[in-house]
PDB file of C-alpha atoms in Angstrom:
ATOM      1  CA  MET A1395      -9.496 -29.676  38.271  1.00 77.00           C
ATOM      2  CA  ASP A1396     -12.519 -29.723  35.991  1.00 89.00           C
ATOM      3  CA  ILE A1397     -11.766 -27.054  33.368  1.00 95.00           C
ATOM      4  CA  TYR A1398     -13.763 -26.800  30.081  1.00 96.00           C
ATOM      5  CA  ILE A1399     -12.462 -24.351  27.544  1.00 97.00           C
ATOM      6  CA  LYS A1400     -15.203 -22.628  25.617  1.00 97.00           C
ATOM      7  CA  GLU A1401     -13.651 -20.067  23.426  1.00 97.00           C
ATOM      8  CA  ALA A1402     -10.381 -18.154  23.234  1.00 98.00           C
ATOM      9  CA  ILE A1403      -8.708 -15.202  21.340  1.00 98.00           C
ATOM     10  CA  ILE A1404      -5.032 -14.227  21.018  1.00 97.00           C
ATOM     11  CA  HIS A1405      -3.657 -10.755  20.598  1.00 97.00           C
ATOM     12  CA  GLN A1406       0.021  -9.793  20.369  1.00 95.00           C
ATOM     13  CA  PHE A1407       2.134  -6.913  21.752  1.00 93.00           C
ATOM     14  CA  SER A1408       5.539  -6.243  20.300  1.00 89.00           C
ATOM     15  CA  PRO A1409       7.917  -3.456  21.563  1.00 85.00           C
ATOM     16  CA  ASP A1410       8.814  -2.826  17.901  1.00 80.00           C
ATOM     17  CA  ASP A1411       5.270  -1.594  16.882  1.00 75.00           C
ATOM     18  CA  THR A1412       3.304   1.375  18.126  1.00 68.00           C
ATOM     19  CA  GLU A1413      -0.013  -0.552  17.840  1.00 78.00           C
ATOM     20  CA  LEU A1414      -1.257  -3.938  19.109  1.00 91.00           C
ATOM     21  CA  PHE A1415      -1.745  -6.720  16.718  1.00 94.00           C
ATOM     22  CA  LEU A1416      -5.363  -7.494  17.275  1.00 95.00           C
ATOM     23  CA  ALA A1417      -6.804 -10.780  16.088  1.00 96.00           C
ATOM     24  CA  ASP A1418     -10.123 -10.514  14.020  1.00 95.00           C
ATOM     25  CA  SER A1419     -11.277 -13.993  14.906  1.00 96.00           C
ATOM     26  CA  LEU A1420     -11.684 -16.359  17.710  1.00 97.00           C
ATOM     27  CA  LEU A1421      -9.005 -19.299  17.936  1.00 96.00           C
ATOM     28  CA  VAL A1422      -9.788 -22.418  16.480  1.00 96.00           C
ATOM     29  CA  ILE A1423      -9.239 -24.856  19.530  1.00 96.00           C
ATOM     30  CA  SER A1424      -7.647 -28.125  18.643  1.00 96.00           C
ATOM     31  CA  PRO A1425      -7.083 -30.914  21.268  1.00 96.00           C
ATOM     32  CA  LYS A1426      -3.448 -29.677  21.592  1.00 96.00           C
ATOM     33  CA  ILE A1427      -4.205 -26.063  21.998  1.00 96.00           C
ATOM     34  CA  GLU A1428      -6.978 -26.991  24.495  1.00 97.00           C
ATOM     35  CA  GLU A1429      -4.392 -28.927  26.576  1.00 96.00           C
ATOM     36  CA  TYR A1430      -1.889 -25.976  26.409  1.00 97.00           C
ATOM     37  CA  LEU A1431      -4.636 -23.383  27.467  1.00 97.00           C
ATOM     38  CA  ARG A1432      -6.098 -25.681  30.229  1.00 97.00           C
ATOM     39  CA  LYS A1433      -2.417 -26.247  31.814  1.00 96.00           C
ATOM     40  CA  LYS A1434      -1.740 -22.665  31.643  1.00 97.00           C
ATOM     41  CA  ILE A1435      -4.901 -21.841  33.443  1.00 97.00           C
ATOM     42  CA  GLU A1436      -4.307 -24.429  36.058  1.00 96.00           C
ATOM     43  CA  ARG A1437      -0.869 -22.940  36.766  1.00 95.00           C
ATOM     44  CA  VAL A1438      -2.722 -19.764  37.855  1.00 96.00           C
ATOM     45  CA  TYR A1439      -4.436 -21.687  40.745  1.00 96.00           C
ATOM     46  CA  SER A1440      -1.274 -21.749  42.642  1.00 94.00           C
ATOM     47  CA  ASP A1441       0.110 -20.451  45.970  1.00 94.00           C
ATOM     48  CA  GLU A1442       1.798 -17.565  44.213  1.00 94.00           C
ATOM     49  CA  ALA A1443      -1.718 -16.065  43.141  1.00 96.00           C
ATOM     50  CA  LYS A1444      -2.892 -12.981  44.868  1.00 95.00           C
ATOM     51  CA  THR A1445      -6.809 -12.921  45.586  1.00 94.00           C
ATOM     52  CA  GLY A1446      -9.678 -10.608  46.078  1.00 94.00           C
ATOM     53  CA  ARG A1447     -13.126  -9.800  44.923  1.00 95.00           C
ATOM     54  CA  PHE A1448     -14.280  -6.974  42.551  1.00 97.00           C
ATOM     55  CA  THR A1449     -16.725  -4.595  44.141  1.00 95.00           C
ATOM     56  CA  ALA A1450     -19.788  -3.627  42.027  1.00 91.00           C
ATOM     57  CA  GLU A1451     -18.411  -0.111  41.573  1.00 94.00           C
ATOM     58  CA  ASN A1452     -15.119  -1.226  40.038  1.00 96.00           C
ATOM     59  CA  THR A1453     -14.729   0.427  36.592  1.00 95.00           C
ATOM     60  CA  PHE A1454     -12.581  -2.517  35.241  1.00 97.00           C
ATOM     61  CA  LEU A1455     -15.781  -4.595  35.188  1.00 96.00           C
ATOM     62  CA  GLU A1456     -17.205  -2.279  32.439  1.00 96.00           C
ATOM     63  CA  ASN A1457     -14.705  -4.049  30.087  1.00 97.00           C
ATOM     64  CA  ILE A1458     -16.395  -7.217  30.393  1.00 97.00           C
ATOM     65  CA  SER A1459     -19.388  -8.501  28.225  1.00 96.00           C
ATOM     66  CA  ASP A1460     -20.828 -11.686  26.986  1.00 95.00           C
ATOM     67  CA  ASP A1461     -18.943 -11.269  23.771  1.00 97.00           C
ATOM     68  CA  LEU A1462     -15.296 -12.519  24.221  1.00 97.00           C
ATOM     69  CA  MET A1463     -13.828 -10.553  21.244  1.00 97.00           C
ATOM     70  CA  THR A1464     -15.284  -7.351  22.420  1.00 97.00           C
ATOM     71  CA  THR A1465     -14.185  -8.037  26.011  1.00 98.00           C
ATOM     72  CA  SER A1466     -10.702  -8.877  24.873  1.00 98.00           C
ATOM     73  CA  TYR A1467     -10.376  -5.660  22.808  1.00 97.00           C
ATOM     74  CA  GLN A1468     -11.469  -3.467  25.735  1.00 97.00           C
ATOM     75  CA  ILE A1469      -9.138  -5.098  28.272  1.00 97.00           C
ATOM     76  CA  VAL A1470      -6.131  -5.321  26.022  1.00 96.00           C
ATOM     77  CA  LYS A1471      -6.333  -1.648  25.018  1.00 95.00           C
ATOM     78  CA  ALA A1472      -6.723  -0.694  28.556  1.00 96.00           C
ATOM     79  CA  TRP A1473      -3.713  -2.990  29.499  1.00 96.00           C
ATOM     80  CA  HIS A1474      -1.595  -1.681  26.575  1.00 94.00           C
ATOM     81  CA  GLU A1475      -2.025   1.956  28.074  1.00 92.00           C
ATOM     82  CA  GLU A1476      -0.719   0.974  31.414  1.00 93.00           C
ATOM     83  CA  PHE A1477       1.986  -1.609  30.259  1.00 92.00           C
ATOM     84  CA  SER A1478       3.540   0.529  27.428  1.00 87.00           C
ATOM     85  CA  VAL A1479       5.600   2.690  29.734  1.00 86.00           C
ATOM     86  CA  SER A1480       7.576  -0.356  30.967  1.00 87.00           C
ATOM     87  CA  GLU A1481      11.244  -0.594  30.270  1.00 82.00           C
ATOM     88  CA  ASN A1482      13.013  -3.717  28.681  1.00 77.00           C
ATOM     89  CA  GLN A1483       9.719  -4.843  26.911  1.00 84.00           C
ATOM     90  CA  LYS A1484       9.556  -8.100  25.004  1.00 87.00           C
ATOM     91  CA  THR A1485       7.005  -9.593  22.624  1.00 91.00           C
ATOM     92  CA  ASN A1486       3.943 -11.067  24.424  1.00 93.00           C
ATOM     93  CA  ASP A1487       1.022 -13.069  23.463  1.00 95.00           C
ATOM     94  CA  LEU A1488      -2.125 -11.880  25.155  1.00 97.00           C
ATOM     95  CA  ILE A1489      -4.621 -14.711  25.441  1.00 98.00           C
ATOM     96  CA  PHE A1490      -8.121 -14.379  26.627  1.00 98.00           C
ATOM     97  CA  VAL A1491     -10.070 -17.527  27.448  1.00 98.00           C
ATOM     98  CA  ARG A1492     -13.661 -18.041  28.635  1.00 98.00           C
ATOM     99  CA  PHE A1493     -13.963 -21.354  30.441  1.00 98.00           C
ATOM    100  CA  GLU A1494     -16.129 -23.222  32.944  1.00 97.00           C
ATOM    101  CA  LYS A1495     -14.563 -24.604  36.155  1.00 95.00           C
ATOM    102  CA  ASN A1496     -16.957 -26.966  37.908  1.00 92.00           C
ATOM    103  CA  GLY A1497     -19.749 -25.614  35.821  1.00 92.00           C
ATOM    104  CA  VAL A1498     -18.990 -21.998  36.812  1.00 96.00           C
ATOM    105  CA  GLU A1499     -18.195 -19.602  33.991  1.00 97.00           C
ATOM    106  CA  HIS A1500     -14.762 -17.837  34.240  1.00 98.00           C
ATOM    107  CA  LEU A1501     -12.632 -15.392  32.121  1.00 98.00           C
ATOM    108  CA  VAL A1502      -8.960 -15.362  32.066  1.00 98.00           C
ATOM    109  CA  PHE A1503      -6.283 -12.943  30.778  1.00 98.00           C
ATOM    110  CA  LEU A1504      -2.966 -14.511  30.333  1.00 98.00           C
ATOM    111  CA  ARG A1505       0.318 -12.594  29.358  1.00 97.00           C
ATOM    112  CA  ILE A1506       3.004 -14.820  28.007  1.00 96.00           C
ATOM    113  CA  SER A1507       6.361 -13.552  27.009  1.00 93.00           C
ATOM    114  CA  LEU A1508       7.670 -15.169  23.757  1.00 90.00           C
ATOM    115  CA  ARG A1509      11.148 -16.451  23.324  1.00 83.00           C
ATOM    116  CA  GLU A1510      13.861 -17.228  20.800  1.00 79.00           C
ATOM    117  CA  ASN A1511      14.793 -20.817  20.548  1.00 78.00           C
ATOM    118  CA  LEU A1512      17.439 -22.708  18.591  1.00 74.00           C
ATOM    119  CA  VAL A1513      15.865 -25.420  16.267  1.00 75.00           C
ATOM    120  CA  HIS A1514      17.597 -28.206  14.238  1.00 72.00           C
ATOM    121  CA  ASN A1515      16.853 -27.610  10.474  1.00 74.00           C
ATOM    122  CA  GLY A1516      18.334 -30.632   8.541  1.00 67.00           C
ATOM    123  CA  SER A1517      17.838 -28.935   5.270  1.00 66.00           C
ATOM    124  CA  GLU A1518      20.985 -26.938   5.627  1.00 67.00           C
ATOM    125  CA  SER A1519      24.008 -29.249   6.539  1.00 67.00           C
ATOM    126  CA  ASP A1520      26.475 -26.409   7.048  1.00 71.00           C
ATOM    127  CA  ARG A1521      24.121 -24.482   9.415  1.00 74.00           C
ATOM    128  CA  PRO A1522      21.677 -27.084  10.987  1.00 76.00           C
ATOM    129  CA  LEU A1523      20.934 -24.931  14.120  1.00 78.00           C
ATOM    130  CA  GLN A1524      18.830 -21.808  13.464  1.00 75.00           C
ATOM    131  CA  THR A1525      17.196 -19.213  15.670  1.00 75.00           C
ATOM    132  CA  THR A1526      13.314 -19.099  15.646  1.00 75.00           C
ATOM    133  CA  GLN A1527      11.356 -16.177  16.935  1.00 76.00           C
ATOM    134  CA  ASN A1528       8.126 -15.859  18.977  1.00 82.00           C
ATOM    135  CA  ASN A1529       8.083 -19.306  20.555  1.00 87.00           C
ATOM    136  CA  LEU A1530       5.592 -20.085  23.343  1.00 90.00           C
ATOM    137  CA  PRO A1531       7.038 -21.521  26.567  1.00 90.00           C
ATOM    138  CA  SER A1532       6.087 -24.925  27.568  1.00 91.00           C
ATOM    139  CA  ALA A1533       2.494 -25.830  28.774  1.00 92.00           C
ATOM    140  CA  GLY A1534       3.719 -26.588  32.217  1.00 91.00           C
ATOM    141  CA  SER A1535       5.223 -23.133  32.964  1.00 93.00           C
ATOM    142  CA  ALA A1536       3.391 -20.356  34.551  1.00 93.00           C
ATOM    143  CA  PRO A1537       2.244 -17.366  32.665  1.00 95.00           C
ATOM    144  CA  ASP A1538       4.172 -14.127  33.204  1.00 95.00           C
ATOM    145  CA  GLU A1539       0.980 -12.545  34.383  1.00 97.00           C
ATOM    146  CA  ALA A1540      -2.605 -13.724  34.579  1.00 98.00           C
ATOM    147  CA  LEU A1541      -6.057 -12.750  35.864  1.00 98.00           C
ATOM    148  CA  ILE A1542      -8.800 -15.090  36.430  1.00 98.00           C
ATOM    149  CA  ILE A1543     -12.289 -13.718  37.187  1.00 98.00           C
ATOM    150  CA  ASN A1544     -15.179 -15.889  38.440  1.00 97.00           C
ATOM    151  CA  LEU A1545     -18.110 -14.366  36.319  1.00 97.00           C
ATOM    152  CA  THR A1546     -20.633 -15.151  38.965  1.00 96.00           C
ATOM    153  CA  THR A1547     -18.970 -14.010  42.300  1.00 96.00           C
ATOM    154  CA  TYR A1548     -16.320 -11.637  40.723  1.00 97.00           C
ATOM    155  CA  ASP A1549     -13.761 -13.258  42.822  1.00 96.00           C
ATOM    156  CA  TYR A1550     -10.415 -13.052  41.171  1.00 97.00           C
ATOM    157  CA  LEU A1551      -6.892 -14.646  41.200  1.00 97.00           C
ATOM    158  CA  LEU A1552      -4.047 -12.424  40.036  1.00 97.00           C
ATOM    159  CA  ILE A1553      -0.400 -13.061  39.227  1.00 97.00           C
ATOM    160  CA  GLU A1554       1.416 -10.076  38.430  1.00 96.00           C
ATOM    161  CA  LYS A1555       4.912  -8.498  37.920  1.00 94.00           C
ATOM    162  CA  ARG A1556       6.025  -5.115  38.719  1.00 92.00           C
ATOM    163  CA  ILE A1557       7.203  -2.998  35.686  1.00 91.00           C
ATOM    164  CA  LYS A1558      10.021  -0.385  35.942  1.00 88.00           C
ATOM    165  CA  TYR A1559       9.226   3.044  34.868  1.00 85.00           C
ATOM    166  CA  ASN A1560      11.521   6.186  35.715  1.00 82.00           C
ATOM    167  CA  GLY A1561      13.602   4.174  37.990  1.00 82.00           C
ATOM    168  CA  ALA A1562      10.689   3.073  40.061  1.00 86.00           C
ATOM    169  CA  PHE A1563       8.881  -0.423  40.207  1.00 91.00           C
ATOM    170  CA  LEU A1564       5.160  -0.150  39.822  1.00 90.00           C
ATOM    171  CA  ASN A1565       2.417  -2.921  40.433  1.00 94.00           C
ATOM    172  CA  TYR A1566       0.765  -1.469  37.325  1.00 94.00           C
ATOM    173  CA  PHE A1567      -1.739  -4.470  36.921  1.00 96.00           C
ATOM    174  CA  SER A1568      -3.508  -4.166  40.295  1.00 96.00           C
ATOM    175  CA  ASP A1569      -2.990  -0.471  41.121  1.00 95.00           C
ATOM    176  CA  ASN A1570      -3.593   1.101  37.777  1.00 94.00           C
ATOM    177  CA  LEU A1571      -5.397  -1.437  35.412  1.00 96.00           C
ATOM    178  CA  LEU A1572      -7.596  -3.312  37.866  1.00 97.00           C
ATOM    179  CA  GLN A1573      -7.623  -0.651  40.593  1.00 96.00           C
ATOM    180  CA  VAL A1574      -7.849  -3.163  43.313  1.00 96.00           C
ATOM    181  CA  THR A1575      -5.828  -4.169  46.605  1.00 94.00           C
ATOM    182  CA  PRO A1576      -5.537  -7.751  46.445  1.00 94.00           C
ATOM    183  CA  THR A1577      -4.618  -9.918  49.581  1.00 92.00           C
ATOM    184  CA  ILE A1578      -0.989 -11.160  49.406  1.00 92.00           C
ATOM    185  CA  SER A1579      -0.409 -14.785  47.888  1.00 93.00           C
ATOM    186  CA  ALA A1580      -0.726 -17.722  50.168  1.00 93.00           C
ATOM    187  CA  LYS A1581       3.045 -18.497  49.631  1.00 93.00           C
ATOM    188  CA  LYS A1582       3.980 -14.958  51.105  1.00 94.00           C
ATOM    189  CA  SER A1583       1.285 -15.300  53.775  1.00 94.00           C
ATOM    190  CA  ILE A1584       2.814 -18.511  55.057  1.00 95.00           C
ATOM    191  CA  LYS A1585       6.259 -16.926  55.239  1.00 95.00           C
ATOM    192  CA  GLU A1586       4.792 -14.000  57.238  1.00 95.00           C
ATOM    193  CA  VAL A1587       3.190 -16.674  59.602  1.00 94.00           C
ATOM    194  CA  GLU A1588       6.616 -18.263  60.062  1.00 94.00           C
ATOM    195  CA  LYS A1589       8.346 -14.897  60.636  1.00 94.00           C
ATOM    196  CA  THR A1590       5.707 -13.650  63.072  1.00 95.00           C
ATOM    197  CA  ALA A1591       5.806 -17.059  64.972  1.00 94.00           C
ATOM    198  CA  GLN A1592       9.602 -16.779  65.384  1.00 93.00           C
ATOM    199  CA  LYS A1593       9.521 -13.139  66.461  1.00 93.00           C
ATOM    200  CA  ILE A1594       6.792 -13.805  69.254  1.00 94.00           C
ATOM    201  CA  ALA A1595       8.742 -16.907  70.293  1.00 93.00           C
ATOM    202  CA  GLU A1596      12.145 -14.743  70.730  1.00 92.00           C
ATOM    203  CA  ASN A1597      10.197 -12.191  72.731  1.00 91.00           C
ATOM    204  CA  PHE A1598       9.171 -15.073  75.163  1.00 88.00           C
ATOM    205  CA  ASN A1599      12.478 -16.814  75.007  1.00 82.00           C
ATOM    206  CA  ARG A1600      11.044 -19.858  73.249  1.00 77.00           C
ATOM    207  CA  ASP A1601      12.740 -19.652  69.917  1.00 70.00           C
ATOM    208  CA  ASP A1602      14.565 -23.051  69.695  1.00 77.00           C
ATOM    209  CA  PHE A1603      14.804 -25.859  67.006  1.00 83.00           C
ATOM    210  CA  GLN A1604      11.827 -27.595  68.912  1.00 85.00           C
ATOM    211  CA  PHE A1605       9.610 -24.604  68.465  1.00 90.00           C
ATOM    212  CA  GLN A1606      10.558 -24.133  64.839  1.00 89.00           C
ATOM    213  CA  THR A1607       9.620 -27.774  64.078  1.00 91.00           C
ATOM    214  CA  LYS A1608       6.371 -27.152  65.986  1.00 92.00           C
ATOM    215  CA  VAL A1609       5.568 -24.403  63.619  1.00 94.00           C
ATOM    216  CA  LYS A1610       6.124 -26.461  60.537  1.00 93.00           C
ATOM    217  CA  SER A1611       4.079 -29.347  61.919  1.00 93.00           C
ATOM    218  CA  ALA A1612       1.387 -27.095  62.796  1.00 94.00           C
ATOM    219  CA  ILE A1613       1.099 -25.363  59.412  1.00 95.00           C
ATOM    220  CA  PHE A1614       1.135 -28.893  57.701  1.00 94.00           C
ATOM    221  CA  SER A1615      -1.564 -30.312  59.888  1.00 93.00           C
ATOM    222  CA  ASN A1616      -3.907 -27.271  59.319  1.00 93.00           C
ATOM    223  CA  LEU A1617      -3.279 -27.403  55.693  1.00 93.00           C
ATOM    224  CA  GLU A1618      -3.945 -31.292  55.532  1.00 92.00           C
ATOM    225  CA  GLU A1619      -6.909 -31.121  57.606  1.00 92.00           C
ATOM    226  CA  ASP A1620      -8.690 -27.783  57.081  1.00 91.00           C
ATOM    227  CA  ASN A1621      -7.216 -26.683  53.739  1.00 92.00           C
ATOM    228  CA  GLU A1622      -6.734 -23.386  55.427  1.00 92.00           C
ATOM    229  CA  ILE A1623      -4.664 -21.701  58.180  1.00 93.00           C
ATOM    230  CA  SER A1624      -6.461 -19.562  60.851  1.00 92.00           C
ATOM    231  CA  PRO A1625      -4.206 -17.277  62.913  1.00 92.00           C
ATOM    232  CA  GLU A1626      -6.323 -17.976  65.944  1.00 93.00           C
ATOM    233  CA  LYS A1627      -6.101 -21.715  65.602  1.00 94.00           C
ATOM    234  CA  LEU A1628      -2.446 -21.607  64.936  1.00 94.00           C
ATOM    235  CA  ALA A1629      -1.927 -19.377  68.019  1.00 94.00           C
ATOM    236  CA  ASP A1630      -3.649 -21.950  70.230  1.00 94.00           C
ATOM    237  CA  GLN A1631      -1.326 -24.653  68.938  1.00 94.00           C
ATOM    238  CA  LEU A1632       1.832 -22.740  69.175  1.00 94.00           C
ATOM    239  CA  PHE A1633       1.450 -20.692  72.315  1.00 94.00           C
ATOM    240  CA  GLU A1634      -1.188 -22.955  74.259  1.00 91.00           C
ATOM    241  CA  ASP A1635       0.228 -22.143  77.693  1.00 88.00           C
ATOM    242  CA  ASN A1636       0.810 -18.350  77.132  1.00 92.00           C
ATOM    243  CA  LEU A1637      -2.267 -16.078  76.622  1.00 93.00           C
ATOM    244  CA  THR A1638      -0.169 -12.964  76.119  1.00 95.00           C
ATOM    245  CA  ALA A1639       1.913 -14.629  73.435  1.00 94.00           C
ATOM    246  CA  ARG A1640      -1.164 -15.927  71.689  1.00 94.00           C
ATOM    247  CA  LEU A1641      -2.847 -12.472  71.576  1.00 95.00           C
ATOM    248  CA  SER A1642       0.427 -10.828  70.202  1.00 95.00           C
ATOM    249  CA  PHE A1643       0.918 -13.439  67.694  1.00 94.00           C
ATOM    250  CA  VAL A1644      -2.745 -13.001  66.240  1.00 94.00           C
ATOM    251  CA  ASP A1645      -2.392  -9.068  66.354  1.00 94.00           C
ATOM    252  CA  GLU A1646       0.734  -8.832  64.743  1.00 92.00           C
ATOM    253  CA  LEU A1647      -0.159 -11.441  61.971  1.00 92.00           C
ATOM    254  CA  LYS A1648      -3.494  -9.619  61.315  1.00 89.00           C
ATOM    255  CA  GLU A1649      -1.674  -6.437  60.444  1.00 88.00           C
ATOM    256  CA  VAL A1650      -0.184  -8.337  57.219  1.00 87.00           C
ATOM    257  CA  ILE A1651      -3.058 -11.133  56.949  1.00 87.00           C
ATOM    258  CA  PRO A1652      -6.382  -9.701  57.897  1.00 78.00           C
ATOM    259  CA  ASP A1653      -8.090 -13.182  57.472  1.00 83.00           C
ATOM    260  CA  LYS A1654      -7.465 -16.849  57.274  1.00 87.00           C
ATOM    261  CA  ILE A1655      -5.193 -18.170  54.490  1.00 90.00           C
ATOM    262  CA  SER A1656      -7.671 -20.397  52.425  1.00 88.00           C
ATOM    263  CA  PHE A1657      -6.639 -22.844  49.760  1.00 89.00           C
ATOM    264  CA  THR A1658     -10.218 -23.326  48.589  1.00 84.00           C
ATOM    265  CA  GLU A1659      -9.332 -22.258  45.161  1.00 86.00           C
ATOM    266  CA  ILE A1660      -5.836 -22.687  44.978  1.00 88.00           C
ATOM    267  CA  ASP A1661      -3.484 -25.732  44.919  1.00 88.00           C
ATOM    268  CA  ALA A1662      -1.856 -26.397  48.330  1.00 90.00           C
ATOM    269  CA  SER A1663       0.267 -29.363  47.171  1.00 91.00           C
ATOM    270  CA  ARG A1664       3.484 -27.353  47.072  1.00 91.00           C
ATOM    271  CA  GLN A1665       3.019 -26.038  50.547  1.00 93.00           C
ATOM    272  CA  LEU A1666       2.117 -29.553  51.910  1.00 93.00           C
ATOM    273  CA  LYS A1667       5.214 -30.917  50.279  1.00 93.00           C
ATOM    274  CA  LYS A1668       7.371 -28.188  51.813  1.00 92.00           C
ATOM    275  CA  PHE A1669       6.023 -28.833  55.385  1.00 93.00           C
ATOM    276  CA  GLU A1670       5.584 -32.580  55.292  1.00 93.00           C
ATOM    277  CA  ASN A1671       9.058 -33.199  56.528  1.00 93.00           C
ATOM    278  CA  GLN A1672      11.176 -31.824  59.409  1.00 91.00           C
ATOM    279  CA  LYS A1673      14.755 -30.945  57.946  1.00 91.00           C
ATOM    280  CA  LEU A1674      17.306 -30.794  60.803  1.00 90.00           C
ATOM    281  CA  SER A1675      20.834 -29.732  60.269  1.00 91.00           C
ATOM    282  CA  LEU A1676      23.181 -30.838  63.176  1.00 91.00           C
ATOM    283  CA  SER A1677      26.407 -29.081  64.273  1.00 90.00           C
ATOM    284  CA  ASN A1678      28.358 -32.320  63.497  1.00 90.00           C
ATOM    285  CA  GLY A1679      27.429 -32.093  59.808  1.00 92.00           C
ATOM    286  CA  ILE A1680      24.662 -34.657  59.931  1.00 91.00           C
ATOM    287  CA  GLU A1681      21.334 -33.811  58.315  1.00 91.00           C
ATOM    288  CA  LEU A1682      18.076 -35.473  58.989  1.00 90.00           C
ATOM    289  CA  ILE A1683      14.854 -35.495  56.997  1.00 92.00           C
ATOM    290  CA  VAL A1684      12.209 -36.807  59.270  1.00 91.00           C
ATOM    291  CA  PRO A1685       8.470 -37.039  58.214  1.00 91.00           C
ATOM    292  CA  ASN A1686       6.101 -35.187  60.652  1.00 89.00           C
ATOM    293  CA  ASN A1687       4.240 -38.363  61.742  1.00 88.00           C
ATOM    294  CA  VAL A1688       7.544 -39.990  62.784  1.00 90.00           C
ATOM    295  CA  TYR A1689       8.873 -36.855  64.313  1.00 89.00           C
ATOM    296  CA  GLU A1690       5.994 -36.556  66.692  1.00 85.00           C
ATOM    297  CA  ASP A1691       6.034 -40.297  67.410  1.00 88.00           C
ATOM    298  CA  ALA A1692       7.955 -40.975  70.699  1.00 85.00           C
ATOM    299  CA  GLU A1693       8.240 -44.678  69.806  1.00 89.00           C
ATOM    300  CA  SER A1694      10.198 -43.611  66.640  1.00 91.00           C
ATOM    301  CA  VAL A1695      12.498 -40.777  67.566  1.00 91.00           C
ATOM    302  CA  GLU A1696      13.329 -39.003  70.759  1.00 90.00           C
ATOM    303  CA  PHE A1697      15.421 -35.858  71.418  1.00 88.00           C
ATOM    304  CA  ILE A1698      17.291 -35.913  74.659  1.00 90.00           C
ATOM    305  CA  GLN A1699      18.896 -32.646  76.264  1.00 87.00           C
ATOM    306  CA  ASN A1700      22.158 -33.622  78.080  1.00 90.00           C
ATOM    307  CA  GLU A1701      23.188 -32.074  81.275  1.00 90.00           C
ATOM    308  CA  ASN A1702      25.897 -30.104  79.514  1.00 90.00           C
ATOM    309  CA  GLY A1703      23.395 -28.356  77.207  1.00 86.00           C
ATOM    310  CA  THR A1704      24.050 -30.779  74.124  1.00 90.00           C
ATOM    311  CA  TYR A1705      21.369 -32.945  72.482  1.00 90.00           C
ATOM    312  CA  SER A1706      21.252 -36.497  71.707  1.00 92.00           C
ATOM    313  CA  ILE A1707      18.786 -38.055  69.136  1.00 91.00           C
ATOM    314  CA  LEU A1708      17.504 -41.561  69.648  1.00 92.00           C
ATOM    315  CA  ILE A1709      16.024 -43.191  66.553  1.00 92.00           C
ATOM    316  CA  LYS A1710      14.042 -46.331  67.640  1.00 91.00           C
ATOM    317  CA  ASN A1711      12.607 -49.513  66.111  1.00 89.00           C
ATOM    318  CA  ILE A1712      14.328 -49.384  62.699  1.00 89.00           C
ATOM    319  CA  GLU A1713      13.666 -52.614  60.744  1.00 88.00           C
ATOM    320  CA  ASP A1714      15.852 -52.034  57.956  1.00 90.00           C
ATOM    321  CA  ILE A1715      18.585 -49.532  56.515  1.00 89.00           C
ATOM    322  CA  LYS A1716      19.560 -48.994  53.061  1.00 88.00           C
ATOM    323  CA  ASN A1717      22.262 -46.934  51.660  1.00 87.00           C
ATOM    324  CA  LYS A1718      21.178 -44.581  48.981  1.00 80.00           C
TER     325      LYS A1718
END
C-alpha cells in the first residue's frame, strides 16, 4: 500500500479533565513516527471497516479545510461533545493525519486508547518494575476508532465502537458525529452470506457438509478472482439447478447487503486465508484440513456415501507422509 504521510497533529482527551488538551503545532514526523502512523492507517483498510460516501449536503464536511490544524480543532471539538457522555472513559490520543494514497489526498482521524505498562527501571534495585502512564499500543494493533476520508471522492472507511450511555449502547460516531449510515463491514457481510446460504439450503433440503464446503469454496474463488462477492454470481454458483432458490438467496441477502461486497479499498488477505482450506471434523474424532484446489480435485480426494448412510473418504496419490 503506497501511503505518504504529509502532516499530522495529536490532541489528547483525558476523563480527568473537563477540557481537551489541544496541540498548538503540527507533529515533527521522524522516520519512526512516520512508520507508526503509516501502520496504523494501513490497519484501517481492513475487513472490519464500514464504508460509504458523504453526500454534498453532509454538515460534517464543513469541518474540513486545507489547514490540518484548523480541521483537527473543528472535528475534535465536535467529537468531544458526542463522546463525553460515554461511561468508563480512558485517556485517548486523537491523531489527525493528512496523507496521500496512490497519489490521492486523504484525511484520517484516529482514536487510540492509551495504556498503563510496566517497565524495568534499573536505577532502583529494590523496585526495578515501575508503572508508566499514557503508553501508545504497538504499531501493528488496530486503532480503537478511525475515520479515513478520500478528499477527492469523499468515500470513507469507518471503524467505530459503541459507547454506553444511560444503559443503552450508541453508535455515536456514525449516527451523531458523522450523521451517516455506512454499509456493514466486509467481515460481517460475508458472515451474512454464509448464514443466508445455509438458511436457503435448509429450506430446500440441501444443507449438508458438501453444500457448506461449496459455499466456502465459492466465496474463496470470488475473492481470489474478482476481489469482490456478487450476490447474483454467488447464487448462480450455489443454486445453479434451482431458480427459486437463487432468487430467494439474492432477495434475502439484499435486505442486509444492498450491493456487492467489494475489496477494492480494503485488504482481503484475512478472508482469503479463512476460506482457502476446507476444515472437516469427522464423527470419529479425525479432523482434516484440505486446500480448496485439492478438495475439488477428484484425483486427490473422493467422498463416498455408503449404502448405510455413512461416508468414506478416499485420499489418493500421496507421495509422502510426515508426522508433525
